[in-house]
Amino acid sequence: MKITIKEIAAISGVSTTTVSQILNNKGQRFSEETRKRVLKAVDEYDYNPDYFAKNMVHRESKTVGMIVPDVTDLFFSKVIEGVEAYFNKKDYMILLCNSRHSAEKEKDYIKQLQNRSVAGILLASPNSLKLESDLKGSPYILIDRGLNTRTEGNLLVKEYSGVYQAIQHLIDNGHTKIGMLTNESGYYEMSERFDAYYQCMKDNGIEYNPKFLADGPVTIEGGYIAAKELLKKQSITALCCGNDQMAIGSYRAAYELGLAIPTDLSIIGFDDLEISAFLNPPLTTVKQPAFDIGYTAAQYLLQEIEQPNKVVPNKTFETTFIERGSTITIDK
Amino acid sequence: MKITIKEIAAISGVSTTTVSQILNNKGQRFSEETRKRVLKAVDEYDYNPDYFAKNMVHRESKTVGMIVPDVTDLFFSKVIEGVEAYFNKKDYMILLCNSRHSAEKEKDYIKQLQNRSVAGILLASPNSLKLESDLKGSPYILIDRGLNTRTEGNLLVKEYSGVYQAIQHLIDNGHTKIGMLTNESGYYEMSERFDAYYQCMKDNGIEYNPKFLADGPVTIEGGYIAAKELLKKQSITALCCGNDQMAIGSYRAAYELGLAIPTDLSIIGFDDLEISAFLNPPLTTVKQPAFDIGYTAAQYLLQEIEQPNKVVPNKTFETTFIERGSTITIDK
């Protein structure tokens, strides 16, 4: 049975108006002693005023906003799952915003979320640096995987070392003609992944060939189109893809061009999506912990909300190179 | 510039207390004429009181709740995209809840959403019939694809005719040993899809063999495990999968057992996920319009919210059989 304001008033020996005024921090005509008595009763009997009425009092809503570039993206849906798993335990709910890779939409969503007085905002965007001034005023955590120079609440993913290890693996297995699918021109900046590719080739004395680079959206279709263009023109023995979705598209491109994976072409991805282990052949890739990234981001955001003066730690997520069936040793 | 309550009061020639009381439907000491004058000013100058304060007045929050069984499921993330696309245009935001296939969690979420006075709820669940009494009190739309006998707001998908057509296609191409991956025992009830399989076989004079049926979770891994068990024991030439994710798992199972698709085994899915056209070979499947289902559900929910007395229409979504490379004609 839900206790009512009338009952709280009766228990405390005051009027309902007094209870309401105390809960709303209004009116001065009652003593500190009365105030304490009412708040004690509210606490003891777990009196739960109408949810929005309570928001009026506490100026917080147990609601956070989360903005992602694409809710159907396999990486981000896993991040959302992690965020939801943490906040659900804490009785918070998530207002989900799908920015469709638009910086303008991100700006709009931030404003809308702030108008709704959300307790905090999680933003997954490579545009976060440009948006930080808009975010000020709400607690926030950025899921930009380290594209920043902040001193706290940084979620770093060892993308560089993961990709470096993958390229080194290809080179150790005889590959020198290694292509890369990236997304330099678009919404994402996969610069760390590209830098690792470039540096590892250089460290191994392999000349960088810009023709072995193809650029496209970080989707299955994007990977398919970019890989098909690249494979038609260039003779490479291995292809490092910016993410697993692009790798899935590359499988299709190779298949259509009559190239067998891995005998004609080795392919490496990045992410380790659930599907990647089930591909034919299973995809060799670099795993990053999407669920954990979401879960930790949620944890850090709650700390910012509840303990705004405490420093939010940084966290570095390891990447793991996973060798499966899409890569092969070739004659050196 | 945001107009303030003081300015509204000045424009209307009343005190701020009067404006506040009128907006909160409190106090009786002002005339109807005063009330109208204040509301006109509020409307004209687009006075936007603090968001939660406004909720107190209108008892609605421009927020809807959406409960899905699995946010990482490729079908549901597409449904969410459709829902978000519609509501975003209407300045509504979505509280996203991930029930993880638990009926208990669905019940909890419904309660939590109602405590927050959301304007309405979208529930994607095969448990919806059991949950309808909990939903009463809020406008709601069920995304259960027709597992119900409601007279309005029914979103029906022609699952039966889609699967029937797919099985007929297999039979027309010489297949009689046709297996089926389904999920009768679990959270989903794929009974329409199974019924279509069963009936089409019967209509073609092919005896139903219960050993050709395998049951599993409707995930990639679930399909992989179920298909592997089935294919190890039974010699079939075609496999109809409850959804595309199970079909992706079946590809892997066939591959591990040395069965080539489609020469040794034809495979058919259901959904037509984005990835399905990019598989090797591209998956023959039955398309259902996930984005449209979400978009329409959102549209219907808003109608229920804004015009509660108007009958919400029913809508039937067509399914389309799409023949790709995973099915082949065999000698009859």
XYZ file of C-alpha atoms in Angstrom:
664
model
C 0.000 0.000 0.000
C 1.295 3.375 -1.002
C 1.389 5.877 1.850
C -0.323 9.197 1.129
C 0.610 12.753 1.945
C -2.366 12.809 4.330
C -0.923 9.928 6.307
C 2.523 11.552 6.431
C 0.841 14.701 7.703
C -1.050 12.764 10.375
C 2.065 10.892 11.489
C 4.042 14.135 11.749
C 1.202 16.052 13.361
C 1.151 18.780 10.741
C -1.093 19.763 7.831
C -0.686 18.358 4.315
C 0.184 21.876 3.165
C 3.107 21.905 5.582
C 4.319 18.526 4.291
C 4.070 19.751 0.736
C 5.844 23.031 1.510
C 8.645 21.231 3.301
C 9.108 18.805 0.417
C 9.098 21.677 -2.020
C 11.436 23.834 0.058
C 8.800 26.519 0.237
C 7.409 28.576 3.113
C 9.235 29.541 6.261
C 6.580 29.394 8.904
C 7.535 26.023 10.400
C 10.442 25.259 12.710
C 13.539 23.242 11.836
C 12.250 20.623 14.271
C 9.014 20.256 12.295
C 10.940 20.008 9.083
C 13.087 17.194 10.443
C 10.036 15.346 11.817
C 8.322 15.434 8.421
C 11.403 14.358 6.487
C 11.946 11.522 8.966
C 8.393 10.279 8.397
C 8.809 10.585 4.630
C 11.962 8.544 4.874
C 10.657 5.979 7.357
C 7.434 5.221 5.523
C 9.074 5.500 2.135
C 6.586 8.115 1.030
C 6.857 8.429 -2.715
C 5.258 11.580 -4.009
C 4.259 11.698 -7.638
C 7.379 11.188 -9.640
C 7.433 14.489 -11.411
C 6.493 16.315 -8.243
C 9.580 14.767 -6.700
C 11.648 15.999 -9.600
C 10.494 19.465 -8.745
C 12.093 19.038 -5.363
C 15.307 17.295 -6.150
C 15.952 18.852 -9.537
C 17.007 15.481 -10.769
C 15.107 12.892 -12.597
C 16.891 9.558 -12.328
C 16.929 9.838 -16.088
C 20.015 10.115 -18.244
C 20.277 10.870 -21.924
C 22.321 8.772 -24.291
C 23.178 9.883 -27.806
C 24.567 7.333 -30.267
C 25.402 7.782 -33.957
C 23.450 4.696 -35.083
C 21.274 2.516 -32.918
C 21.420 -0.325 -35.463
C 25.228 -0.348 -35.487
C 26.349 -3.634 -33.937
C 29.046 -1.974 -31.843
C 26.822 0.749 -30.429
C 23.875 -1.531 -29.677
C 26.281 -3.514 -27.503
C 27.442 -0.304 -25.798
C 23.789 0.604 -25.147
C 23.248 -2.828 -23.617
C 26.117 -2.183 -21.185
C 24.831 1.277 -20.280
C 21.314 -0.022 -19.717
C 22.543 -2.958 -17.627
C 24.309 -0.626 -15.194
C 21.648 2.053 -14.947
C 18.839 -0.450 -14.583
C 20.427 -1.689 -11.367
C 20.514 1.903 -10.132
C 16.866 2.668 -11.003
C 17.894 5.102 -13.701
C 16.296 5.125 -17.109
C 17.803 6.124 -20.435
C 16.415 8.538 -22.985
C 17.859 7.136 -26.183
C 18.731 9.495 -29.028
C 19.801 8.337 -32.484
C 21.879 11.103 -34.082
C 22.283 9.380 -37.445
C 25.854 10.623 -37.591
C 24.766 14.246 -37.649
C 26.636 16.761 -35.494
C 23.680 19.108 -35.832
C 21.286 16.475 -34.486
C 23.675 15.811 -31.602
C 23.515 19.482 -30.690
C 19.706 19.427 -30.835
C 19.521 16.319 -28.670
C 21.841 17.822 -26.054
C 19.558 20.843 -25.838
C 16.421 18.728 -25.649
C 17.916 16.553 -22.925
C 18.967 19.582 -20.918
C 15.480 21.078 -21.276
C 14.212 17.916 -19.670
C 16.646 18.298 -16.769
C 18.214 14.868 -17.233
C 20.656 13.966 -14.495
C 23.442 13.452 -17.005
C 24.326 12.766 -20.620
C 26.334 10.044 -22.349
C 27.521 11.081 -25.765
C 29.012 8.632 -28.229
C 30.424 10.819 -30.949
C 33.684 11.715 -32.597
C 32.375 15.292 -32.584
C 32.528 15.425 -28.821
C 35.322 17.974 -28.679
C 33.212 20.469 -30.592
C 30.209 19.701 -28.409
C 31.772 19.936 -24.974
C 30.763 23.556 -24.491
C 27.141 22.588 -25.168
C 27.379 19.778 -22.651
C 28.607 22.014 -19.860
C 25.990 22.395 -17.206
C 25.070 18.702 -17.107
C 27.277 15.931 -15.855
C 28.429 14.034 -18.933
C 30.729 11.276 -20.094
C 31.985 10.968 -23.633
C 32.256 7.648 -25.375
C 34.714 8.810 -27.963
C 37.302 6.181 -27.215
C 40.075 8.570 -26.391
C 39.817 11.204 -29.117
C 40.463 13.898 -26.572
C 42.867 15.373 -24.083
C 40.672 15.450 -20.999
C 42.267 14.628 -17.690
C 39.389 12.726 -16.144
C 36.653 10.328 -17.200
C 38.619 9.347 -20.257
C 37.649 5.992 -21.688
C 40.616 4.893 -23.713
C 40.712 1.850 -25.943
C 44.077 0.491 -27.000
C 43.168 0.688 -30.662
C 46.673 1.492 -31.766
C 48.352 -1.499 -30.165
C 45.546 -3.824 -31.277
C 45.839 -2.886 -34.926
C 49.638 -2.779 -34.756
C 49.626 -6.356 -33.492
C 47.250 -7.422 -36.273
C 49.413 -5.898 -39.005
C 52.547 -7.392 -37.455
C 50.809 -10.767 -37.546
C 50.149 -10.361 -41.267
C 53.741 -9.326 -41.952
C 55.094 -12.214 -39.853
C 53.022 -14.483 -42.052
C 54.558 -13.273 -45.267
C 52.224 -10.452 -46.287
C 53.645 -7.218 -47.632
C 50.850 -6.092 -49.918
C 48.413 -5.151 -47.199
C 45.412 -2.931 -47.881
C 43.410 -0.915 -45.390
C 39.762 0.138 -45.301
C 39.319 3.235 -43.237
C 37.088 6.253 -42.793
C 39.258 9.310 -42.753
C 36.949 11.563 -44.653
C 33.728 10.788 -42.857
C 32.088 11.063 -39.500
C 34.415 8.669 -37.762
C 38.064 9.316 -37.449
C 39.805 6.013 -37.445
C 43.130 7.748 -37.294
C 44.550 5.582 -34.507
C 43.802 2.458 -36.502
C 45.315 3.917 -39.639
C 48.372 5.222 -37.762
C 49.033 1.750 -36.365
C 48.805 0.276 -39.874
C 51.135 2.912 -41.273
C 53.671 2.731 -38.457
C 53.819 -1.060 -38.358
C 54.468 -1.220 -42.105
C 57.183 1.412 -41.747
C 58.790 -0.344 -38.761
C 59.007 -3.472 -40.907
C 60.591 -1.632 -43.819
C 57.518 -1.963 -46.054
C 56.828 1.080 -48.155
C 53.440 2.662 -47.676
C 51.346 2.605 -50.847
C 48.463 5.090 -50.698
C 46.720 3.128 -53.444
C 46.232 0.293 -50.975
C 44.007 2.526 -48.872
C 40.249 2.763 -49.431
C 37.798 4.978 -47.657
C 34.124 4.411 -46.925
C 31.298 4.499 -44.396
C 31.927 2.134 -41.465
C 28.995 -0.097 -42.409
C 28.659 -3.464 -44.115
C 27.679 -1.773 -47.353
C 30.423 0.827 -46.962
C 32.989 -1.937 -46.575
C 31.585 -3.808 -49.547
C 31.822 -0.841 -51.900
C 35.254 0.295 -50.704
C 36.704 -3.230 -50.820
C 35.284 -3.929 -54.262
C 36.872 -0.788 -55.709
C 40.176 -1.553 -54.028
C 40.307 -5.247 -54.942
C 39.404 -4.601 -58.555
C 42.360 -2.311 -59.067
C 45.033 -3.475 -56.654
C 46.620 -6.827 -56.154
C 46.913 -7.266 -52.418
C 47.170 -10.399 -50.288
C 45.672 -9.021 -47.093
C 43.115 -6.410 -46.089
C 42.872 -4.765 -42.687
C 39.366 -3.357 -42.148
C 38.499 -0.410 -39.909
C 35.810 -2.485 -38.231
C 34.114 -5.874 -38.434
C 31.145 -4.506 -40.346
C 33.441 -3.306 -43.112
C 35.120 -6.736 -42.999
C 31.744 -8.435 -43.528
C 31.227 -6.235 -46.594
C 34.727 -7.124 -47.785
C 33.927 -10.834 -47.597
C 31.129 -10.193 -50.040
C 33.318 -8.100 -52.347
C 36.010 -10.803 -52.387
C 33.380 -13.470 -53.047
C 31.969 -11.562 -56.016
C 35.436 -11.045 -57.471
C 36.174 -14.754 -57.188
C 38.746 -14.346 -54.416
C 38.716 -17.060 -51.736
C 39.253 -16.073 -48.112
C 41.887 -16.710 -46.803
C 43.705 -18.465 -49.684
C 43.527 -15.502 -52.081
C 42.967 -12.763 -49.531
C 43.468 -12.579 -45.762
C 41.003 -10.286 -43.966
C 41.234 -8.737 -40.495
C 38.515 -6.740 -38.720
C 38.197 -4.641 -35.584
C 35.556 -4.964 -32.802
C 34.872 -8.685 -32.520
C 31.117 -8.504 -32.961
C 29.114 -11.567 -31.950
C 28.587 -12.422 -35.605
C 32.291 -12.360 -36.476
C 33.055 -15.782 -35.002
C 30.240 -17.246 -37.115
C 31.299 -15.935 -40.491
C 32.610 -18.250 -43.190
C 35.502 -18.325 -42.505
C 35.410 -16.990 -38.940
C 36.914 -13.511 -38.885
C 40.361 -12.788 -37.480
C 39.898 -9.524 -35.625
C 40.862 -7.166 -32.807
C 38.419 -7.356 -29.923
C 37.318 -4.300 -27.999
C 34.924 -4.749 -25.086
C 31.810 -2.848 -26.241
C 29.574 -3.955 -23.354
C 32.221 -3.020 -20.761
C 32.780 0.351 -22.401
C 29.064 1.106 -22.032
C 28.879 -0.280 -18.518
C 31.898 1.745 -17.358
C 30.674 4.919 -19.049
C 27.401 4.544 -17.142
C 29.244 3.947 -13.880
C 31.381 7.056 -14.369
C 28.392 9.165 -15.281
C 26.603 8.138 -12.097
C 29.672 9.038 -10.080
C 29.679 12.467 -11.699
C 26.009 12.871 -10.884
C 26.230 11.701 -7.295
C 29.690 12.896 -6.336
C 30.339 15.891 -8.553
C 33.427 16.910 -6.581
C 35.188 13.577 -6.804
C 37.609 13.025 -9.662
C 36.296 10.555 -12.228
C 39.052 8.038 -13.000
C 40.319 7.238 -16.468
C 40.075 3.739 -17.773
C 41.984 1.989 -20.501
C 40.360 -0.936 -22.202
C 42.634 -3.600 -23.585
C 42.199 -4.844 -27.121
C 42.894 -8.467 -27.968
C 44.061 -9.832 -31.287
C 41.991 -12.924 -32.114
C 43.278 -15.186 -34.852
C 40.555 -17.121 -36.618
C 40.146 -18.518 -40.100
C 40.287 -15.421 -42.309
C 44.081 -15.049 -42.293
C 46.713 -17.366 -43.690
C 50.498 -17.635 -44.062
C 51.752 -17.016 -47.594
C 55.109 -17.727 -49.195
C 57.509 -14.956 -48.439
C 15.037 34.925 -25.745
C 12.979 32.856 -23.415
C 9.953 34.643 -22.023
C 9.608 34.520 -18.238
C 6.607 34.052 -15.990
C 7.051 37.693 -14.893
C 6.646 38.886 -18.453
C 3.570 36.707 -18.964
C 2.138 38.188 -15.781
C 2.877 41.750 -16.950
C 1.360 41.096 -20.380
C -1.789 39.637 -18.836
C -2.018 42.291 -16.124
C -2.029 39.762 -13.258
C 0.469 38.610 -10.629
C 2.963 35.786 -11.226
C 1.119 33.795 -8.551
C -2.045 34.017 -10.617
C -0.211 32.831 -13.754
C 1.262 29.944 -11.809
C -2.085 29.006 -10.259
C -3.822 29.089 -13.602
C -1.150 26.936 -15.195
C -1.353 24.530 -12.288
C -5.157 24.481 -12.229
C -5.124 25.722 -8.663
C -7.010 28.497 -6.914
C -10.474 29.765 -7.795
C -10.274 33.445 -7.076
C -9.798 34.587 -10.668
C -12.424 34.886 -13.375
C -12.728 32.715 -16.464
C -11.881 35.809 -18.443
C -8.555 36.203 -16.577
C -7.791 32.540 -17.103
C -8.336 32.850 -20.847
C -6.208 35.978 -21.042
C -3.288 34.280 -19.295
C -3.507 31.122 -21.398
C -3.660 33.231 -24.543
C -0.466 35.055 -23.537
C 1.226 31.754 -22.695
C 0.273 30.464 -26.087
C 1.089 33.599 -28.038
C 4.520 34.160 -26.551
C 5.273 30.468 -26.444
C 5.994 30.621 -22.736
C 7.775 27.433 -21.794
C 7.727 26.858 -18.061
C 10.365 24.605 -16.588
C 9.912 21.253 -18.237
C 9.011 19.247 -15.175
C 6.796 22.021 -13.875
C 4.920 21.715 -17.157
C 4.560 18.006 -16.626
C 2.837 18.755 -13.378
C 0.258 20.702 -15.304
C -0.392 18.610 -18.341
C 0.221 15.220 -16.804
C 2.133 14.304 -19.863
C 5.777 14.391 -20.535
C 6.393 14.116 -24.261
C 8.210 10.986 -23.241
C 7.266 7.455 -24.187
C 8.631 4.203 -22.896
C 9.765 1.440 -25.191
C 10.471 -2.083 -23.967
C 12.338 -4.504 -26.241
C 13.524 -8.044 -25.506
C 17.085 -7.415 -26.721
C 18.523 -4.123 -27.836
C 21.386 -5.873 -29.671
C 18.990 -8.022 -31.711
C 19.291 -6.910 -35.326
C 15.522 -6.943 -35.871
C 14.674 -4.922 -32.773
C 17.406 -2.338 -33.231
C 15.840 -1.627 -36.624
C 12.386 -1.346 -35.001
C 13.847 1.098 -32.449
C 15.296 3.142 -35.298
C 11.827 3.438 -36.828
C 10.220 4.390 -33.527
C 12.873 7.008 -32.830
C 12.635 8.449 -36.338
C 8.897 9.117 -35.906
C 8.968 10.421 -32.356
C 11.950 12.643 -32.974
C 9.924 14.573 -35.542
C 7.209 15.014 -32.926
C 9.559 16.217 -30.166
C 8.977 13.089 -28.143
C 11.803 11.193 -26.526
C 12.054 7.496 -25.782
C 12.957 5.823 -22.506
C 14.522 2.613 -23.735
C 14.169 -0.543 -21.642
C 15.966 -3.793 -22.403
C 13.963 -6.651 -20.891
C 16.478 -9.374 -21.769
C 13.591 -11.686 -22.636
C 12.286 -11.630 -19.079
C 8.555 -11.286 -18.486
C 9.289 -10.233 -14.919
C 11.555 -7.425 -16.088
C 8.884 -6.338 -18.554
C 6.433 -6.009 -15.656
C 8.975 -3.981 -13.650
C 9.656 -1.681 -16.559
C 5.967 -1.052 -17.156
C 5.618 -0.020 -13.511
C 8.689 2.176 -13.617
C 7.501 3.877 -16.793
C 4.068 4.495 -15.310
C 5.635 5.940 -12.151
C 7.346 8.409 -14.416
C 4.040 9.343 -16.033
C 5.211 8.613 -19.561
C 2.705 9.623 -22.197
C 2.551 6.093 -23.543
C 4.300 2.746 -23.797
C 5.462 0.602 -26.722
C 5.947 -3.006 -25.742
C 7.693 -5.503 -27.990
C 7.027 -8.829 -26.359
C 5.322 -12.130 -27.003
C 4.160 -11.884 -23.377
C 1.991 -8.932 -24.175
C -1.288 -10.760 -23.608
C -0.314 -11.484 -20.020
C 0.859 -7.914 -19.531
C -2.109 -6.038 -20.938
C -3.740 -5.580 -17.548
C -0.533 -3.976 -16.264
C -0.462 -1.652 -19.241
C -3.974 -0.368 -18.666
C -3.940 3.205 -17.547
C -1.373 4.325 -20.089
C -1.885 4.530 -23.815
C 0.082 1.651 -25.311
C 0.786 -0.191 -28.535
C 2.037 -3.745 -28.681
C 4.658 -4.825 -31.156
C 3.822 -8.489 -30.942
C 3.243 -8.927 -34.639
C -0.268 -10.152 -34.319
C -0.140 -12.621 -31.438
C -3.379 -11.275 -30.131
C -7.059 -10.792 -30.744
C -7.373 -7.068 -30.184
C -9.694 -5.142 -32.442
C -7.601 -1.981 -32.801
C -3.956 -0.979 -33.067
C -3.050 -4.435 -34.272
C 0.200 -4.581 -36.165
C -0.009 -7.747 -38.210
C 2.811 -9.182 -40.249
C 2.025 -11.725 -42.927
C 4.443 -14.227 -41.456
C 2.362 -17.210 -42.438
C 2.114 -16.407 -46.123
C 5.782 -15.408 -46.272
C 7.020 -18.695 -44.870
C 4.452 -20.687 -46.857
C 5.796 -19.139 -50.040
C 9.387 -19.912 -49.032
C 8.617 -23.589 -48.341
C 6.635 -23.848 -51.568
C 9.673 -22.467 -53.377
C 11.857 -25.199 -51.878
C 9.360 -27.900 -52.801
C 8.999 -26.534 -56.329
C 12.766 -26.845 -56.604
C 12.815 -30.496 -55.731
C 13.275 -30.451 -51.963
C 11.268 -32.810 -49.763
C 13.641 -33.281 -46.853
C 13.204 -29.829 -45.396
C 14.250 -29.053 -41.837
C 13.049 -26.169 -39.671
C 14.739 -24.203 -36.886
C 12.200 -22.725 -34.572
C 11.696 -21.565 -31.009
C 8.589 -23.199 -29.693
C 9.807 -23.761 -26.171
C 11.348 -20.380 -25.530
C 10.418 -16.762 -25.152
C 9.331 -16.316 -28.723
C 6.500 -18.188 -30.211
C 7.233 -18.671 -33.822
C 4.077 -20.674 -34.228
C 2.900 -18.866 -37.339
C 6.168 -19.604 -39.067
C 6.083 -23.220 -38.006
C 2.424 -23.587 -38.969
C 3.180 -22.323 -42.461
C 6.021 -24.845 -42.786
C 3.826 -27.672 -41.555
C 0.818 -26.771 -43.683
C 2.780 -26.227 -46.884
C 4.469 -29.620 -46.518
C 1.079 -31.213 -45.890
C -0.548 -29.438 -48.834
C 2.199 -30.854 -51.040
C 1.720 -34.368 -49.738
C 5.048 -34.434 -47.879
C 4.909 -36.225 -44.572
C 5.918 -34.137 -41.568
C 8.968 -35.565 -39.808
C 9.327 -34.188 -36.261
C 13.004 -35.183 -36.341
C 13.570 -32.488 -38.961
C 12.617 -29.852 -36.411
C 15.175 -28.235 -34.086
C 14.531 -25.734 -31.365
C 16.807 -23.013 -30.044
C 17.182 -19.382 -29.021
C 16.548 -17.000 -31.920
C 20.153 -15.798 -31.978
C 23.156 -16.524 -34.191
C 24.577 -18.849 -31.573
C 21.181 -20.453 -30.974
C 20.850 -21.175 -34.692
C 24.380 -22.533 -34.835
C 23.833 -25.014 -32.003
C 20.390 -26.118 -33.159
C 21.489 -26.518 -36.794
C 24.623 -28.426 -35.854
C 22.636 -30.954 -33.816
C 20.076 -31.311 -36.563
C 22.533 -31.587 -39.457
C 24.685 -34.137 -37.644
C 21.785 -36.538 -37.230
C 19.468 -35.893 -40.144
C 20.067 -35.907 -43.830
C 18.131 -32.938 -45.183
C 18.574 -30.894 -48.339
C 17.043 -27.650 -47.125
C 16.683 -25.777 -43.845
C 14.085 -23.098 -43.120
C 15.253 -20.907 -40.230
C 12.965 -19.026 -37.839
C 14.929 -15.853 -38.497
C 17.995 -14.575 -40.308
C 20.153 -14.671 -37.196
C 19.499 -18.398 -36.829
C 20.280 -18.741 -40.538
C 23.659 -17.045 -40.018
C 24.407 -19.570 -37.266
C 23.312 -22.383 -39.595
C 25.784 -21.229 -42.246
C 28.526 -21.734 -39.682
C 27.188 -25.165 -38.627
C 27.010 -26.319 -42.258
C 30.517 -25.014 -42.907
C 31.928 -26.908 -39.926
C 30.222 -30.108 -41.049
C 31.655 -29.745 -44.517
C 28.330 -28.975 -46.167
C 28.439 -26.402 -48.952
C 25.603 -23.883 -49.254
C 23.591 -24.188 -51.429
C 24.958 -27.301 -53.219
C 24.678 -29.581 -50.184
C 22.158 -27.574 -48.204
C 19.720 -24.825 -49.147
C 19.049 -22.302 -46.348
C 16.189 -19.825 -45.968
C 15.854 -17.152 -43.285
C 13.206 -14.698 -42.113
C 13.562 -10.906 -41.577
C 15.941 -9.763 -44.314
C 18.457 -8.042 -42.062
C 20.900 -5.659 -43.723
C 23.668 -8.222 -43.326
C 21.752 -11.009 -45.056
C 22.385 -9.754 -48.580
C 26.125 -9.693 -47.816
C 26.508 -13.240 -46.567
C 28.410 -15.849 -48.566
C 26.255 -16.911 -50.301
C 23.672 -14.110 -49.946
C 20.732 -15.406 -47.936
C 17.396 -16.301 -49.488
C 14.876 -14.984 -46.982
C 11.444 -13.567 -46.193
C 11.552 -9.819 -45.678
C 9.529 -8.077 -43.016
C 9.730 -4.286 -42.759
C 11.274 -3.767 -39.290
C 11.759 -0.002 -39.641
C 8.189 0.490 -40.870
C 6.818 -1.639 -38.050
C 8.560 0.627 -35.526
C 7.576 3.796 -37.337
C 3.924 2.770 -37.549
C 3.821 1.618 -33.930
C 5.097 5.057 -32.906
C 2.532 6.774 -35.100
C -0.303 4.730 -33.595
C 0.897 5.360 -30.068
C 0.905 9.096 -30.658
C -2.618 8.891 -31.996
C -3.672 7.077 -28.839
C -2.005 9.744 -26.727
C -3.400 12.728 -28.588
C -6.801 11.404 -29.661
C -7.691 8.792 -27.062
C -11.264 8.530 -28.312
C -10.408 7.864 -31.915
C -10.130 4.265 -33.035
C -6.546 3.241 -33.801
C -6.469 1.441 -37.144
C -4.981 -1.995 -37.707
C -2.175 -2.417 -40.160
C -0.967 -5.468 -42.004
C 2.622 -5.529 -43.166
C 3.406 -7.541 -46.245
C 6.257 -9.992 -46.264
C 8.295 -10.551 -49.405
C 10.086 -13.713 -50.418
C 13.564 -12.787 -51.643
C 15.474 -15.425 -53.574
C 19.227 -15.076 -53.314
C 22.120 -17.486 -53.472
C 21.492 -19.806 -50.535
C 18.872 -21.962 -52.257
C 19.225 -24.245 -55.238
C 17.194 -26.614 -57.398
C 17.918 -30.278 -56.752
C 17.054 -33.361 -58.799
C 13.553 -34.471 -57.976
